[in-house]
DNA sequence: TCTTGACTTAGAGTTAACTTTAACTGTTAG
DNA sequence: CTAACAGTTAAAGTTAACTCTAAGTCAAGA
């Protein structure tokens, strides 16, 4: 299959239809096509894009920043540098976050071992 | 030094005075003492507690859950088991989260390398 | 044909976690 | 003595990210 209703897409990407419409309204998903009855039709590349949005969001990027990234993406290779700079900066942020999580993990483990 | 005004404590733990009062109002910081003029006085163990709150919060625990943990903590060793069960469950959540972050890191790195 | 169910929209409501305001009090430096 | 400053309170306001409601449309099955 390569076309999905909003219900099917929402199952596929594990987001509610509400959220998918919200993301679209916020400009994160441009060009979602509609059928003759006005119902959204998601393509595989839409799902891929949503997958990457989930990745950025899951690593702490705000929807506003994700939109900025998406807008650069829309402008193709003209904005390749800016886009990649954003990703590289974000990569550093993720690395830092993993470090912090590991530190916090140790704190929690120490507390568990403390037994008081 | 071992006593801090709210301003000093807020610098120490890198949270605003607003946030410290808010945490207290939400029951996360019981027994914050006050001086004769009614001003909060933070002790070293208050700062330690705030540090652990930041650890739990930074690993995705909600303030509501953090309060639950704190409430168990207040009840001493009677609730030791429950408390540690909470921490162990949270430990798993952190481990899972680190895994997810690493997966997302790879996705971002792949996108960077893609060069399109 | 009728009804069921998934969809549509605009706009209102919710939640968590702050953050600010207003009006006030007490401490300290000049 | 007084002005500036750091603190106090209760309550209102803010923000991000959803989440839901109301009113309606459309297609498919009994």
Coordinates of C-alpha atoms (C1' of nucleotides) in Angstrom, one line a residue:
Chain A
X1 CA 0.0 0.0 0.0
X2 CA 1.2 3.5 -0.6
X3 CA -1.8 5.7 0.3
X4 CA -3.2 6.1 3.7
X5 CA -6.2 7.8 5.2
X6 CA -5.6 9.9 8.3
X7 CA -6.7 7.1 10.5
X8 CA -4.3 4.6 8.8
X9 CA -1.5 7.1 8.8
X10 CA -2.1 7.8 12.5
X11 CA -1.7 4.1 13.3
X12 CA 1.3 3.8 11.1
X13 CA 3.2 6.7 12.8
X14 CA 1.6 6.3 16.3
X15 CA 0.2 9.8 16.5
X16 CA -3.5 10.7 16.7
X17 CA -5.4 12.2 13.8
X18 CA -5.7 15.3 15.9
X19 CA -2.0 15.6 16.1
X20 CA -1.5 15.0 12.4
X21 CA -4.0 17.8 11.5
X22 CA -2.3 20.0 14.1
X23 CA 1.2 19.4 12.6
X24 CA -0.2 20.2 9.2
X25 CA -1.9 23.4 10.4
X26 CA 1.4 24.5 12.0
X27 CA 3.1 24.0 8.6
X28 CA 5.1 20.9 9.4
X29 CA 3.5 18.9 6.7
X30 CA 3.1 20.9 3.5
X31 CA 1.4 19.5 0.5
X32 CA -0.7 16.8 2.1
X33 CA -3.0 15.8 -0.8
X34 CA -6.7 15.3 -0.6
X35 CA -9.1 13.1 -2.5
X36 CA -12.2 14.2 -4.3
X37 CA -14.2 14.3 -1.1
X38 CA -11.6 16.5 0.6
X39 CA -10.1 13.7 2.7
X40 CA -6.4 13.7 3.4
X41 CA -4.3 11.1 1.6
X42 CA -0.9 10.4 3.1
X43 CA 1.9 9.0 0.9
X44 CA 4.9 7.0 2.0
X45 CA 7.1 10.0 1.8
X46 CA 4.7 11.9 4.1
X47 CA 5.1 9.0 6.6
X48 CA 8.9 9.3 6.3
X49 CA 8.7 12.9 6.9
X50 CA 6.5 12.4 10.0
X51 CA 9.0 9.8 11.2
X52 CA 11.8 12.4 11.0
X53 CA 9.7 15.0 12.7
X54 CA 9.2 12.5 15.6
X55 CA 12.9 12.0 15.7
X56 CA 13.6 15.7 16.0
X57 CA 10.8 16.2 18.4
X58 CA 11.9 13.2 20.5
X59 CA 15.3 14.7 20.8
X60 CA 13.9 18.0 22.2
X61 CA 13.5 20.1 19.1
X62 CA 10.5 22.4 19.3
X63 CA 7.8 22.3 16.6
X64 CA 8.8 25.8 15.8
X65 CA 12.3 24.8 15.0
X66 CA 11.2 21.7 13.2
X67 CA 9.1 23.9 11.0
X68 CA 12.1 26.1 10.3
X69 CA 14.1 23.0 9.3
X70 CA 11.2 21.9 7.1
X71 CA 11.0 25.3 5.5
X72 CA 14.7 25.1 4.6
X73 CA 14.1 21.6 3.3
X74 CA 11.3 22.9 1.0
X75 CA 13.8 25.3 -0.5
X76 CA 16.0 22.4 -1.7
X77 CA 19.7 22.5 -2.2
X78 CA 19.8 26.3 -2.1
X79 CA 19.5 26.0 1.7
X80 CA 21.4 22.8 2.1
X81 CA 24.2 24.4 4.1
X82 CA 21.8 26.1 6.6
X83 CA 19.8 22.9 6.9
X84 CA 22.8 20.7 7.6
X85 CA 24.2 23.3 10.1
X86 CA 20.9 23.0 12.0
X87 CA 21.2 19.2 12.0
X88 CA 24.8 19.3 13.1
X89 CA 24.0 21.7 15.9
X90 CA 21.1 19.4 16.9
X91 CA 23.5 16.4 16.8
X92 CA 25.6 18.1 19.4
X93 CA 22.6 18.8 21.5
X94 CA 21.6 15.1 21.4
X95 CA 25.1 14.0 22.3
X96 CA 25.1 16.4 25.3
X97 CA 21.7 15.1 26.3
X98 CA 22.8 11.5 26.2
X99 CA 25.7 12.5 28.5
X100 CA 23.3 14.2 30.9
X101 CA 21.0 11.2 30.9
X102 CA 23.9 8.9 31.7
X103 CA 24.9 11.2 34.6
X104 CA 21.3 11.2 35.9
X105 CA 21.1 7.4 35.5
X106 CA 24.1 7.1 37.8
X107 CA 22.4 9.4 40.3
X108 CA 19.3 7.3 40.3
X109 CA 21.3 4.0 40.6
X110 CA 23.3 5.5 43.5
X111 CA 20.0 6.3 45.2
X112 CA 18.7 2.8 44.6
X113 CA 21.9 1.3 46.1
X114 CA 21.8 3.7 49.0
X115 CA 19.1 1.6 50.6
X116 CA 17.8 4.3 53.0
Chain B
X1 CA 27.9 28.5 54.2
X2 CA 25.0 26.4 54.9
X3 CA 22.0 28.7 54.8
X4 CA 20.7 30.3 51.6
X5 CA 18.1 32.9 50.8
X6 CA 15.9 32.1 47.9
X7 CA 18.0 34.2 45.6
X8 CA 21.2 32.4 46.6
X9 CA 19.6 29.0 46.4
X10 CA 18.2 29.8 43.0
X11 CA 21.7 30.6 41.8
X12 CA 23.1 27.5 43.4
X13 CA 20.6 25.1 41.7
X14 CA 20.0 27.1 38.6
X15 CA 16.3 27.6 38.9
X16 CA 14.5 30.9 39.3
X17 CA 13.0 31.9 42.7
X18 CA 9.6 31.6 41.0
X19 CA 10.3 28.0 40.3
X20 CA 11.5 27.3 43.8
X21 CA 8.3 28.8 45.3
X22 CA 6.3 26.9 42.7
X23 CA 7.9 23.6 43.6
X24 CA 7.3 24.3 47.3
X25 CA 3.6 25.2 46.6
X26 CA 3.3 21.9 44.7
X27 CA 4.5 20.0 47.8
X28 CA 7.9 19.0 46.3
X29 CA 9.9 20.8 49.0
X30 CA 8.2 20.3 52.4
X31 CA 9.6 22.0 55.5
X32 CA 11.4 24.9 53.9
X33 CA 12.2 27.0 57.1
X34 CA 11.6 30.7 57.3
X35 CA 13.4 33.4 59.2
X36 CA 11.8 35.9 61.7
X37 CA 10.8 38.1 58.7
X38 CA 9.1 35.2 57.0
X39 CA 11.8 34.7 54.4
X40 CA 12.7 31.2 53.2
X41 CA 16.0 29.8 54.4
X42 CA 17.4 26.9 52.3
X43 CA 19.7 24.3 53.9
X44 CA 22.2 22.1 52.2
X45 CA 19.9 19.2 52.3
X46 CA 17.2 21.3 50.6
X47 CA 19.7 22.0 47.8
X48 CA 20.5 18.2 47.6
X49 CA 16.8 17.5 47.4
X50 CA 16.3 20.0 44.7
X51 CA 19.3 18.5 42.9
X52 CA 17.6 15.1 42.9
X53 CA 14.3 16.7 41.8
X54 CA 16.2 18.1 38.8
X55 CA 17.6 14.7 38.1
X56 CA 14.1 13.1 38.1
X57 CA 12.6 15.9 36.1
X58 CA 15.5 15.9 33.6
X59 CA 14.8 12.3 33.0
X60 CA 11.2 12.9 32.2
X61 CA 9.4 12.3 35.5
X62 CA 6.4 14.6 36.0
X63 CA 6.3 16.9 39.0
X64 CA 3.2 15.0 40.1
X65 CA 5.2 11.7 40.2
X66 CA 8.2 13.5 41.8
X67 CA 5.8 14.6 44.5
X68 CA 4.6 11.0 45.0
X69 CA 8.2 9.9 45.3
X70 CA 8.9 12.7 47.8
X71 CA 5.8 11.8 49.8
X72 CA 7.1 8.2 50.1
X73 CA 10.4 9.6 51.1
X74 CA 8.8 11.6 53.9
X75 CA 7.4 8.4 55.3
X76 CA 10.8 7.0 55.9
X77 CA 11.8 3.4 55.8
X78 CA 8.2 2.3 56.1
X79 CA 7.8 3.1 52.4
X80 CA 11.3 2.2 51.4
X81 CA 10.2 -0.7 49.2
X82 CA 7.6 1.4 47.3
X83 CA 10.1 4.2 46.9
X84 CA 12.8 2.0 45.5
X85 CA 10.4 0.2 43.2
X86 CA 9.6 3.7 41.8
X87 CA 13.2 4.4 41.3
X88 CA 13.9 1.0 39.7
X89 CA 11.1 1.5 37.3
X90 CA 12.4 5.0 36.5
X91 CA 15.8 3.5 35.9
X92 CA 14.4 1.3 33.2
X93 CA 12.7 4.3 31.7
X94 CA 16.0 6.2 31.5
X95 CA 17.8 3.2 30.0
X96 CA 15.1 3.0 27.4
X97 CA 15.3 6.7 26.7
X98 CA 19.0 6.6 26.2
X99 CA 18.5 3.8 23.7
X100 CA 15.9 5.9 21.9
X101 CA 18.2 8.9 21.9
X102 CA 21.0 6.8 20.4
X103 CA 18.6 5.6 17.7
X104 CA 17.5 9.1 16.9
X105 CA 21.2 10.3 16.9
X106 CA 21.9 7.8 14.2
X107 CA 18.9 9.0 12.2
X108 CA 20.1 12.6 12.4
X109 CA 23.7 11.6 11.5
X110 CA 22.4 9.6 8.5
X111 CA 20.5 12.7 7.4
X112 CA 23.6 14.8 7.8
X113 CA 25.7 12.3 5.7
X114 CA 23.0 12.1 3.1
X115 CA 24.0 15.4 1.7
X116 CA 20.8 16.1 -0.2
Chain C
dT1 C1' -33.1 4.5 1.6
dC2 C1' -31.1 4.8 5.8
dT3 C1' -27.7 4.6 9.0
dT4 C1' -23.0 4.0 10.4
dG5 C1' -18.6 5.6 10.6
dA6 C1' -14.6 8.0 9.1
dC7 C1' -13.7 12.0 7.6
dT8 C1' -13.9 17.6 7.2
dT9 C1' -13.6 22.5 9.5
dA10 C1' -13.0 26.4 12.8
dG11 C1' -12.4 27.3 17.1
dA12 C1' -12.6 26.3 22.0
dG13 C1' -10.6 23.7 25.9
dT14 C1' -6.9 21.3 28.4
dT15 C1' -2.5 20.3 30.7
dA16 C1' 2.0 20.9 32.6
dA17 C1' 5.2 23.8 34.2
dC18 C1' 6.2 27.7 34.9
dT19 C1' 6.2 33.1 35.0
dT20 C1' 4.5 37.4 36.1
dT21 C1' 1.8 40.9 38.6
dA22 C1' 0.2 43.7 42.3
dA23 C1' 0.4 45.0 46.6
dC24 C1' 3.0 44.7 50.4
dT25 C1' 6.9 44.0 54.2
dG26 C1' 11.3 44.0 56.3
dT27 C1' 16.7 44.9 55.8
dT28 C1' 20.6 47.5 54.6
dA29 C1' 23.6 51.3 52.7
dG30 C1' 24.2 56.2 52.4
Chain D
dC1 C1' 15.6 58.8 57.6
dT2 C1' 14.9 57.1 53.4
dA3 C1' 15.6 54.8 49.1
dA4 C1' 16.7 50.7 47.1
dC5 C1' 16.4 46.0 47.3
dA6 C1' 15.2 41.3 48.3
dG7 C1' 11.9 39.0 49.9
dT8 C1' 6.4 37.8 50.9
dT9 C1' 1.5 36.3 49.1
dA10 C1' -2.5 35.0 46.2
dA11 C1' -3.9 34.9 41.9
dA12 C1' -3.7 35.8 37.0
dG13 C1' -1.2 35.1 32.7
dT14 C1' 1.8 32.5 29.4
dT15 C1' 3.5 28.9 26.4
dA16 C1' 3.8 24.6 23.9
dA17 C1' 1.6 21.0 22.3
dC18 C1' -1.9 19.0 21.9
dT19 C1' -7.1 17.5 22.3
dC20 C1' -11.7 17.9 21.9
dT21 C1' -16.3 19.8 20.3
dA22 C1' -19.9 21.0 17.2
dA23 C1' -21.7 20.9 13.0
dG24 C1' -21.4 19.1 8.8
dT25 C1' -20.1 15.9 4.5
dC26 C1' -19.6 11.6 2.1
dA27 C1' -19.3 6.6 0.9
dA28 C1' -20.5 1.9 1.8
dG29 C1' -23.3 -1.8 3.7
dA30 C1' -28.0 -3.9 5.4

